[in-house]
PDB file of C-alpha atoms in Angstrom:
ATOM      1  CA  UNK A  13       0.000   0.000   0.000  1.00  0.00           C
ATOM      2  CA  UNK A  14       1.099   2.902  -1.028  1.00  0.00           C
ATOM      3  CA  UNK A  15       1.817   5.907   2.122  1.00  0.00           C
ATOM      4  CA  UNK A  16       0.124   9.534   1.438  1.00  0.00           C
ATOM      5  CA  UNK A  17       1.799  12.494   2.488  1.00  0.00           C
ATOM      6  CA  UNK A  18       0.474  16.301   2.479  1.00  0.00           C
ATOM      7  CA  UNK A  19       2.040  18.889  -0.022  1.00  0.00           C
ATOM      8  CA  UNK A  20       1.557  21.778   0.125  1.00  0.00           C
ATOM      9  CA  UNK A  21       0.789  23.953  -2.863  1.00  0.00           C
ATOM     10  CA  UNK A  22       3.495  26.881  -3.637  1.00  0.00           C
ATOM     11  CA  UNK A  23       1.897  27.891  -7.213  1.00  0.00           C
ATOM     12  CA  UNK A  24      -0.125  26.829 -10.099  1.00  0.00           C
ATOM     13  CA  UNK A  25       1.406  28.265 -13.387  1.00  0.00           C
ATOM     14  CA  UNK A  26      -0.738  28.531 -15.987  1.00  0.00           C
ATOM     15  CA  UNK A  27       0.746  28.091 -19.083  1.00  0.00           C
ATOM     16  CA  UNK A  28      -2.024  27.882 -21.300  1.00  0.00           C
ATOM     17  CA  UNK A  29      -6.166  27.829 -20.916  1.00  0.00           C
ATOM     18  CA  UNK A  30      -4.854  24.200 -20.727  1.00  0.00           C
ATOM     19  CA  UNK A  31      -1.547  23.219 -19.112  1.00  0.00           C
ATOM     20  CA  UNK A  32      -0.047  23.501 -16.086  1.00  0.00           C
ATOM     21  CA  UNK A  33       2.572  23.056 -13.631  1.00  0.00           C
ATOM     22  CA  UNK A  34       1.565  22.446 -10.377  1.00  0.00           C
ATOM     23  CA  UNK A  35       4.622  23.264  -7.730  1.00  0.00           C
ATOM     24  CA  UNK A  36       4.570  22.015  -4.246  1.00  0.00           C
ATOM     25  CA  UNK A  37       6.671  20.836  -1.055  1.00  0.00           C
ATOM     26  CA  UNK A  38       6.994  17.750   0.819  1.00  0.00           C
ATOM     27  CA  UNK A  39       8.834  15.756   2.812  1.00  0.00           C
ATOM     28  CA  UNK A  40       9.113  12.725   0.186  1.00  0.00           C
ATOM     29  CA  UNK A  41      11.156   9.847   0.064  1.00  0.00           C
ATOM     30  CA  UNK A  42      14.210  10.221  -2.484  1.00  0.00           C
ATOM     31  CA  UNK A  43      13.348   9.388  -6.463  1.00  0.00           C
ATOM     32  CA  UNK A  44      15.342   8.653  -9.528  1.00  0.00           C
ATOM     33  CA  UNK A  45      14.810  11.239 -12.480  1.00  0.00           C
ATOM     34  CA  UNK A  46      12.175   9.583 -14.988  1.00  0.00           C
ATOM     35  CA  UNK A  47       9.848   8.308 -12.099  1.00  0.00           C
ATOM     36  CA  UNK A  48       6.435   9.329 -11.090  1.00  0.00           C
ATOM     37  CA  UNK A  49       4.535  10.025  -7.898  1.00  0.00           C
ATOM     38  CA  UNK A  50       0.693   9.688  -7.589  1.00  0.00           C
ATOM     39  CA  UNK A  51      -1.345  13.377  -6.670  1.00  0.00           C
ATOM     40  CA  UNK A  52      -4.925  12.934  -5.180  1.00  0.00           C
ATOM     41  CA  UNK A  53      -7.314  15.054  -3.764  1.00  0.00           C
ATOM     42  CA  UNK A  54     -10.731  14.178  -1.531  1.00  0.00           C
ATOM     43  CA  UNK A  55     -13.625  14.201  -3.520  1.00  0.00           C
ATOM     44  CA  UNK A  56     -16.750  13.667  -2.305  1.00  0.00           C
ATOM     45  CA  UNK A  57     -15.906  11.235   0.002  1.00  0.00           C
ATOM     46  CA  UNK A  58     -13.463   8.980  -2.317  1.00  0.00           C
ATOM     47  CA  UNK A  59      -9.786   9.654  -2.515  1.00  0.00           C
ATOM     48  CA  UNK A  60      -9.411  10.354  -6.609  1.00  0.00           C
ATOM     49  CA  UNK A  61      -5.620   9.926  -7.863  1.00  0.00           C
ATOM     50  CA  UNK A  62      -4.113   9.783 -10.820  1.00  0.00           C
ATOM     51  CA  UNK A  63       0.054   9.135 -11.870  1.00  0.00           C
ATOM     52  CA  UNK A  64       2.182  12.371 -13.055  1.00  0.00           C
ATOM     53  CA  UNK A  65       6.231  12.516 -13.759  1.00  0.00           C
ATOM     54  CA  UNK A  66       8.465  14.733 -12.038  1.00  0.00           C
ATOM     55  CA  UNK A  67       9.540  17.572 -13.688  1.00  0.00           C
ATOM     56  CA  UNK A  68      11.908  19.298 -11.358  1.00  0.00           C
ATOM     57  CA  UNK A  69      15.795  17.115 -10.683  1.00  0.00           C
ATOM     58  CA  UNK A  70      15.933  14.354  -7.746  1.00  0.00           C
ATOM     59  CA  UNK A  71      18.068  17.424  -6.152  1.00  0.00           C
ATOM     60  CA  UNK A  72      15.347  20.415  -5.829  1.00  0.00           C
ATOM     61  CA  UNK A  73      13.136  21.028  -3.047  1.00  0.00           C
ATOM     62  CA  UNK A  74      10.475  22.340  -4.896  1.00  0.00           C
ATOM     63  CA  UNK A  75       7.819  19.793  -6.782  1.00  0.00           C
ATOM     64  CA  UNK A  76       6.923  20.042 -10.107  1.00  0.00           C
ATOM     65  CA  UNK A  77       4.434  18.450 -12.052  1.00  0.00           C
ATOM     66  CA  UNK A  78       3.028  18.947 -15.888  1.00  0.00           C
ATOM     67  CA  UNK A  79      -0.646  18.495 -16.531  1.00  0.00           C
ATOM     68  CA  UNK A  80      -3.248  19.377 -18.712  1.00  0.00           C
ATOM     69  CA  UNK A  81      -6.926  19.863 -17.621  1.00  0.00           C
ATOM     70  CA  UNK A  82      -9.369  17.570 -19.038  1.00  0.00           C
ATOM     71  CA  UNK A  83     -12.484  19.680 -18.224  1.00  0.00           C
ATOM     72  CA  UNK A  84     -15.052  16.324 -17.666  1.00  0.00           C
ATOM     73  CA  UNK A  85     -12.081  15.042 -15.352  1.00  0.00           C
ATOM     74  CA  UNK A  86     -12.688  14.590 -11.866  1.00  0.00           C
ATOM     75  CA  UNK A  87      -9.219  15.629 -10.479  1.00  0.00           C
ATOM     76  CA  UNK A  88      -7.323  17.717 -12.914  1.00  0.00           C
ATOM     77  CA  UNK A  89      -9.946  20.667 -12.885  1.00  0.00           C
ATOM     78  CA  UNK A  90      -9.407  20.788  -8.781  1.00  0.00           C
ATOM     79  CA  UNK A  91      -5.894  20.548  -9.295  1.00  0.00           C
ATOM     80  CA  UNK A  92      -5.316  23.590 -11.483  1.00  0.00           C
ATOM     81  CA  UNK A  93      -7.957  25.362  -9.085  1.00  0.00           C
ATOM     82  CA  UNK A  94      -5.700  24.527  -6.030  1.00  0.00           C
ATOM     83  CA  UNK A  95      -4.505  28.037  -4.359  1.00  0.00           C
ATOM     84  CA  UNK A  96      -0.857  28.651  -2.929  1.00  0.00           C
ATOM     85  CA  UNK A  97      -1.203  27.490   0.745  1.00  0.00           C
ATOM     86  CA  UNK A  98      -3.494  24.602   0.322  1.00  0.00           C
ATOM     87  CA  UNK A  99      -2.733  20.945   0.209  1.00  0.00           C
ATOM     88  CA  UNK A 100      -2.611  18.240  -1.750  1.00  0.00           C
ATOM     89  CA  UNK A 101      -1.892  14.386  -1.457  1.00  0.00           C
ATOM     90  CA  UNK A 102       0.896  12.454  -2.488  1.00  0.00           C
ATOM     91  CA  UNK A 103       2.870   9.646  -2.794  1.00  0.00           C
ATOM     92  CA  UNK A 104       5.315   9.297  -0.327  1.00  0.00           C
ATOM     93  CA  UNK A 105       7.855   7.139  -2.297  1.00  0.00           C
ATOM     94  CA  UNK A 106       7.784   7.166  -6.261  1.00  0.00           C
ATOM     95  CA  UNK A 107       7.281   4.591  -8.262  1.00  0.00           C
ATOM     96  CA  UNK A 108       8.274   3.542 -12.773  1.00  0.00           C
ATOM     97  CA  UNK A 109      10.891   2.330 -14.575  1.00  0.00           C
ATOM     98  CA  UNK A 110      11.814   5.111 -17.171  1.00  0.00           C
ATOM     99  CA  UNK A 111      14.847   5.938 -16.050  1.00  0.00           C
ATOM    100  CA  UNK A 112      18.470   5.999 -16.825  1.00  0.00           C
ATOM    101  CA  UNK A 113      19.410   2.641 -14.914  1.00  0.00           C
ATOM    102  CA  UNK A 114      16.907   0.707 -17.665  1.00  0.00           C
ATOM    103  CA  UNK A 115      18.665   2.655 -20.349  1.00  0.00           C
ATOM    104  CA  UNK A 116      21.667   0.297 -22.592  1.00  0.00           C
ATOM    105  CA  UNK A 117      24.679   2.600 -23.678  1.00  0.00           C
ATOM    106  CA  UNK A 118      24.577   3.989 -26.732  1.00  0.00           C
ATOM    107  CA  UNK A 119      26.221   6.117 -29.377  1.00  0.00           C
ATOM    108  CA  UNK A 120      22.927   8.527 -29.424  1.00  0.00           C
ATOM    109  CA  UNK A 121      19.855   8.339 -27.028  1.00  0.00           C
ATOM    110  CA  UNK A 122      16.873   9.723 -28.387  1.00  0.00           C
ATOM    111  CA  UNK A 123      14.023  11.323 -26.263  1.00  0.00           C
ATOM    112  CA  UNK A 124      10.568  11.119 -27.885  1.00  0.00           C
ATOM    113  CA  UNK A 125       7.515  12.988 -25.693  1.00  0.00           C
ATOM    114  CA  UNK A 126       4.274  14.209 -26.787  1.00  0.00           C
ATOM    115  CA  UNK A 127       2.247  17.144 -24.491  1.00  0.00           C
ATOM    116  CA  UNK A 128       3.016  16.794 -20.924  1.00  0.00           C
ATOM    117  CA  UNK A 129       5.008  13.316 -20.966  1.00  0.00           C
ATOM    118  CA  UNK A 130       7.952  15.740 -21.625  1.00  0.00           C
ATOM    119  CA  UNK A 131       8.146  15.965 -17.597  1.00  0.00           C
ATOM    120  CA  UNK A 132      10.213  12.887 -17.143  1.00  0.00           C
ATOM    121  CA  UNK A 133      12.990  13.525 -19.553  1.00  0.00           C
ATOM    122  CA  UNK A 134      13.366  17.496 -18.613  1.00  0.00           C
ATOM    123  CA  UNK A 135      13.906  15.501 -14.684  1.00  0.00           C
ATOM    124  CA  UNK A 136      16.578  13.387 -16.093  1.00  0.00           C
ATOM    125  CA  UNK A 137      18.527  16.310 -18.188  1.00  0.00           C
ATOM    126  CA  UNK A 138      18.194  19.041 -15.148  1.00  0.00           C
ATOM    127  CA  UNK A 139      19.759  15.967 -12.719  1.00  0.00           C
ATOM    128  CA  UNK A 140      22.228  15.377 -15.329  1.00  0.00           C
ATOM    129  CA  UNK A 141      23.816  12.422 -13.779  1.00  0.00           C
ATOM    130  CA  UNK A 142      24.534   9.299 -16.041  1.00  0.00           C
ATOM    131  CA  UNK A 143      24.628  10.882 -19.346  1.00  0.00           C
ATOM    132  CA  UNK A 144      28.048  11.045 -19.775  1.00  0.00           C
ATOM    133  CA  UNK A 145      27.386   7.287 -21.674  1.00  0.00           C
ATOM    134  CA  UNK A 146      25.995   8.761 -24.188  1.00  0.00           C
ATOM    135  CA  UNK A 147      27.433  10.871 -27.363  1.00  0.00           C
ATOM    136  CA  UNK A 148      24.554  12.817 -28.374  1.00  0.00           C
ATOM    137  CA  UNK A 149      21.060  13.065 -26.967  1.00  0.00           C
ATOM    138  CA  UNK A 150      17.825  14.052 -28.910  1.00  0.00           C
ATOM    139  CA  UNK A 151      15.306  15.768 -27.195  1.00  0.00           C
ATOM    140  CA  UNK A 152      12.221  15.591 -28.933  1.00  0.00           C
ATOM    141  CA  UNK A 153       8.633  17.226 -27.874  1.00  0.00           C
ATOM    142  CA  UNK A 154       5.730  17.944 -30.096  1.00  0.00           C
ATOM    143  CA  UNK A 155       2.677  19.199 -29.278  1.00  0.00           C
ATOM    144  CA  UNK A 156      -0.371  20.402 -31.249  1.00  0.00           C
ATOM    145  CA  UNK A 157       0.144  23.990 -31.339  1.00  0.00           C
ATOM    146  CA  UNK A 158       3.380  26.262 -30.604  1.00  0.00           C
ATOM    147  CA  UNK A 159       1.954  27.723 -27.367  1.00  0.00           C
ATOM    148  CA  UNK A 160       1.847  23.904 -26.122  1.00  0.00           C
ATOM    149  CA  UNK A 161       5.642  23.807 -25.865  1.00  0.00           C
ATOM    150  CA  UNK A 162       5.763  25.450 -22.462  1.00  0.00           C
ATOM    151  CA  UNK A 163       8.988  24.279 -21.776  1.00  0.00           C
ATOM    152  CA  UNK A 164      11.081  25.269 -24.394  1.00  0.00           C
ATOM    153  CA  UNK A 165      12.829  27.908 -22.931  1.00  0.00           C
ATOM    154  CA  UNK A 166      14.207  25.468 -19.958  1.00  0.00           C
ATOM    155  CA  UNK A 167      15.118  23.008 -23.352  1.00  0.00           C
ATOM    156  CA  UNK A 168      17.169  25.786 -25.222  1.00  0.00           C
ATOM    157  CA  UNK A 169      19.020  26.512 -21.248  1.00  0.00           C
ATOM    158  CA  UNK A 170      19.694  22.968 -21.066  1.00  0.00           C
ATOM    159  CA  UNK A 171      20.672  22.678 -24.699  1.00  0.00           C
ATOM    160  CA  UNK A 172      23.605  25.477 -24.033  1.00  0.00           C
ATOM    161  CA  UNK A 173      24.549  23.648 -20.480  1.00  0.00           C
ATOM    162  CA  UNK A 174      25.354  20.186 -22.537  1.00  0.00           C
ATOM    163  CA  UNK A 175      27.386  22.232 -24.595  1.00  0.00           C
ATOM    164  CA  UNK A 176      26.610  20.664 -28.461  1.00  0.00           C
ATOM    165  CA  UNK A 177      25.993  17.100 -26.664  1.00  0.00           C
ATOM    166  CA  UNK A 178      22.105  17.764 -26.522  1.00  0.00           C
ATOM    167  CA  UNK A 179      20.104  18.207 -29.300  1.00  0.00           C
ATOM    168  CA  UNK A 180      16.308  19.594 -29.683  1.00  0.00           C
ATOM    169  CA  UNK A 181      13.673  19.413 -31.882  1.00  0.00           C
ATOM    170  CA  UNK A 182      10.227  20.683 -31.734  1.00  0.00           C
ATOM    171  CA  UNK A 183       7.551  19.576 -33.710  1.00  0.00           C
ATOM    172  CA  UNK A 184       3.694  20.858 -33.600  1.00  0.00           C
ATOM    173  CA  UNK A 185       1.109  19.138 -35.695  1.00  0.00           C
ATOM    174  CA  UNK A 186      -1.563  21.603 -36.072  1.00  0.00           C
ATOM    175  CA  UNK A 187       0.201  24.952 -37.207  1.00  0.00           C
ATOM    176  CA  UNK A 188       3.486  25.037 -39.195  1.00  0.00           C
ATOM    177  CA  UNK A 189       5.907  27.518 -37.321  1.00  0.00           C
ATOM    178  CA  UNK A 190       9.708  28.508 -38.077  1.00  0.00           C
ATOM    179  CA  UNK A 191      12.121  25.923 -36.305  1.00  0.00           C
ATOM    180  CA  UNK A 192       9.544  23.228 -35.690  1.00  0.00           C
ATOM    181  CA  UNK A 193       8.719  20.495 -38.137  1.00  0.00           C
ATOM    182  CA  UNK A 194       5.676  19.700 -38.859  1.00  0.00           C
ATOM    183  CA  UNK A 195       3.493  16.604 -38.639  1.00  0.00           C
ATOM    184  CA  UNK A 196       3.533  13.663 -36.525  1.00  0.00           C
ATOM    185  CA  UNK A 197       6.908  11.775 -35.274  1.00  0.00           C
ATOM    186  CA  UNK A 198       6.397   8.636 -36.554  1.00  0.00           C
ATOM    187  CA  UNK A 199       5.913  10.180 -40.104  1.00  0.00           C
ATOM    188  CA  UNK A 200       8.847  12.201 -39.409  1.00  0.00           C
ATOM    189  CA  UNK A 201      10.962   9.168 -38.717  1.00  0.00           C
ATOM    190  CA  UNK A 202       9.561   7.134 -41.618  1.00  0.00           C
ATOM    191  CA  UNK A 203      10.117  10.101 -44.264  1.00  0.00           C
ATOM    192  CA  UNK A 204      13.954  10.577 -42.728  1.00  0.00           C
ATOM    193  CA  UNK A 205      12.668  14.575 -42.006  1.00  0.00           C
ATOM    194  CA  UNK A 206      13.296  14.363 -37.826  1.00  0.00           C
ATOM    195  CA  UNK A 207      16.814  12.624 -38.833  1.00  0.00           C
ATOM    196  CA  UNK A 208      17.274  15.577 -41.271  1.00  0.00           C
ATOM    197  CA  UNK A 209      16.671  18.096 -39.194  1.00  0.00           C
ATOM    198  CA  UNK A 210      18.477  16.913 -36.060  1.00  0.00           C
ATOM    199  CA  UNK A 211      21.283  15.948 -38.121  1.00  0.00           C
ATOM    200  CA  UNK A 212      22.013  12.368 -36.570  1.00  0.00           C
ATOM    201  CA  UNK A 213      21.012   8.933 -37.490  1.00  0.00           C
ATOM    202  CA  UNK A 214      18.675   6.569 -35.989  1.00  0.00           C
ATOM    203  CA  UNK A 215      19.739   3.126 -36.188  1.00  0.00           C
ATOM    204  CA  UNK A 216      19.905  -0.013 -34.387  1.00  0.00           C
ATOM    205  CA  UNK A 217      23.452  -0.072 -34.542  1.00  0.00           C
ATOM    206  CA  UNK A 218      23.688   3.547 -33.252  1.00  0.00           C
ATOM    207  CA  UNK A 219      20.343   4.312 -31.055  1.00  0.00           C
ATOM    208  CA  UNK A 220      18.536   3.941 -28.081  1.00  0.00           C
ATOM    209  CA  UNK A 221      14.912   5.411 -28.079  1.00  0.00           C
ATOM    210  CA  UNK A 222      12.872   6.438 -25.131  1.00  0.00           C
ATOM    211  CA  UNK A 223       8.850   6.850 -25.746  1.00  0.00           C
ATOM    212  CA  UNK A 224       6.510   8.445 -23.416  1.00  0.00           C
ATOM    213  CA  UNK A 225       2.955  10.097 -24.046  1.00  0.00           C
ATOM    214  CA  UNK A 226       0.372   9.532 -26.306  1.00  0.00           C
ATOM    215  CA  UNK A 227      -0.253   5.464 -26.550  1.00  0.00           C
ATOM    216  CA  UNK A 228      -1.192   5.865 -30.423  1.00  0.00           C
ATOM    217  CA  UNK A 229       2.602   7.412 -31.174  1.00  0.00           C
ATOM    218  CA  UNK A 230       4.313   5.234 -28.601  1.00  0.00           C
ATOM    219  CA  UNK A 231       2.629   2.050 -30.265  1.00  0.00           C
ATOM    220  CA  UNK A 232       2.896   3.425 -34.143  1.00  0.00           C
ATOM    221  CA  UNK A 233       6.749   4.359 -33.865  1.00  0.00           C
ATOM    222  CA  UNK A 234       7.503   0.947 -32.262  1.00  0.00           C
ATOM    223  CA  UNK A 235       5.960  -0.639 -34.555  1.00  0.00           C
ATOM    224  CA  UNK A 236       7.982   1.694 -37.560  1.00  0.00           C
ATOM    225  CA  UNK A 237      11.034   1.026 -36.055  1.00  0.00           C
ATOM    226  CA  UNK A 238      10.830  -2.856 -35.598  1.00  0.00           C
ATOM    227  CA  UNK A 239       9.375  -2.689 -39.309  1.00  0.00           C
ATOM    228  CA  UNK A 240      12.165  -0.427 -40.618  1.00  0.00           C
ATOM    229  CA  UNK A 241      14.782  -0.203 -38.719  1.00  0.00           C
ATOM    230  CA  UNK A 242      15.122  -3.461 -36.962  1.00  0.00           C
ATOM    231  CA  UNK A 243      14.583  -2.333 -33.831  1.00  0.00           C
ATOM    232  CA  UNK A 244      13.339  -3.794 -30.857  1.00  0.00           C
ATOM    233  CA  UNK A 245      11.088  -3.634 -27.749  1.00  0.00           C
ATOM    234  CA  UNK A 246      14.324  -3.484 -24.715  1.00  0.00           C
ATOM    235  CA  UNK A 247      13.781  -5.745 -21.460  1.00  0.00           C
ATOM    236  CA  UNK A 248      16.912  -6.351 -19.449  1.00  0.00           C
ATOM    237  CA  UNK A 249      17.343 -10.058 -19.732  1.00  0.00           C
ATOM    238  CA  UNK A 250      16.580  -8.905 -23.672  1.00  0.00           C
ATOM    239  CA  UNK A 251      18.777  -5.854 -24.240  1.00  0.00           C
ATOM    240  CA  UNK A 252      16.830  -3.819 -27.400  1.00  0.00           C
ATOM    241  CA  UNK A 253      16.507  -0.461 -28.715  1.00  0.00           C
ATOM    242  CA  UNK A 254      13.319   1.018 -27.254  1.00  0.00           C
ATOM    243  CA  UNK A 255      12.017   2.224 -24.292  1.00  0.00           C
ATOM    244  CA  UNK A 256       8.630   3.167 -23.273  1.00  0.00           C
ATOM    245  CA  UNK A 257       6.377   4.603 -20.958  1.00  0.00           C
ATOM    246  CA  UNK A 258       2.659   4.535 -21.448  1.00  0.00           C
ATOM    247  CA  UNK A 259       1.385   8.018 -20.149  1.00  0.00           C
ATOM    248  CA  UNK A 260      -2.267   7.535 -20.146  1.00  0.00           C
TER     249      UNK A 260
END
């Protein structure tokens, strides 16, 4: 059984009508960068939860977590209503297997995220710890529309700490806008456009990819890489080439 803890709430950031961070304190036990912790709030009697990724390093004090409001949902409205001072429940100790340790070396390890399942890989490149096993790193995030990528501002700072070692790409699939390509990523892979554009190639022989958000783009570019580039699922008694976590 899981233990619950208080947090309390130091600010909701609204990035859009639609996303936001929720930042909080609490006296949790230690986590690795990629994991989650489980928020939940009282509701009419019945404790309603649901799983979000860290955003913020293993190292900070302050909380951070990436959601978007589904406005029929029964806990994400109350969370982005929640008021500095007030409280919410979590999970003492976190929980998931997206992290580094899981990870095989690799000449380039590429970071796929749509909408808010860019949280765990912006905890893993703000800790910075185990990276140095890989030559390049590709940080991918598409969203719908440009105002989606709330966190590309922290993504350009971290591209200019790894110093030519990390590499980003945007992509938005509903509006074409300078710098970001266009589409969806697993067309992007199978035309050889995000390769293009980041400059690198994604191979077997060369790659390790990570997958976390939407289940229809996690399951579609598996299945494009298996069919194309010989790539497989990775399980540690069965090293492969890709990675995933299933955000919803």
């Amino acid at each position: 059984m899981a233990e619950w803890i208080n947090a309390e709430v130091k600010e909701v950031k609204n990035w859009t009508d639609a996303l936001f961070s929720l930042r909080v304190e609490a006296p949790i036990d230690s986590f690795t960068a990629g994991q989650f912790a489980k928020l939940a709030l009282e509701i009419d009697g019945e404790r309603v939860q649901r799983a979000y990724s860290y955003v913020n390093a293993p190292k900070d004090s302050l909380l951070e977590f990436y959601l978007v409001t589904v406005p029929e949902g029964k806990l994400s409205p109350r969370l982005q209503a929640l008021q500095p001072g007030e409280q919410v429940m979590i999970t003492k100790e976190a929980a998931g297997f997206f992290v580094l340790d899981e990870i095989p070396d690799c000449q380039t390890l590429w970071m796929l995220a749509t909408g808010t399942a860019i949280g765990p890989y912006l905890s893993i490149l703000q800790q910075g710890e185990d990276l140095e096993r890989f030559d390049n790193i590709v940080l991918v995030h598409a969203a719908r529309l440009a105002d989606d990528l709330s966190f590309l501002p922290l993504m350009q700072q971290l591209q200019q700490r790894y110093q030519g070692k990390l590499h980003i790409q945007t992509v938005v699939s509903r509006e074409e806008i300078a710098g970001s390509l266009h589409g969806r990523v697993p067309q992007l892979i199978e035309s050889g456009e995000l390769e293009r554009a980041v400059g690198l190639p994604l191979t077997a022989e060369t790659s390790h990819v990570m997958l976390c958000g939407n289940p229809q783009m996690v399951r579609d570019t598996q299945q494009l890489l298996k069919d194309t580039r010989e790539m497989r699922k990775h399980f540690k008694r069965k090293p492969g080439h890709m990675t995933s976590e299933h955000y919803w």
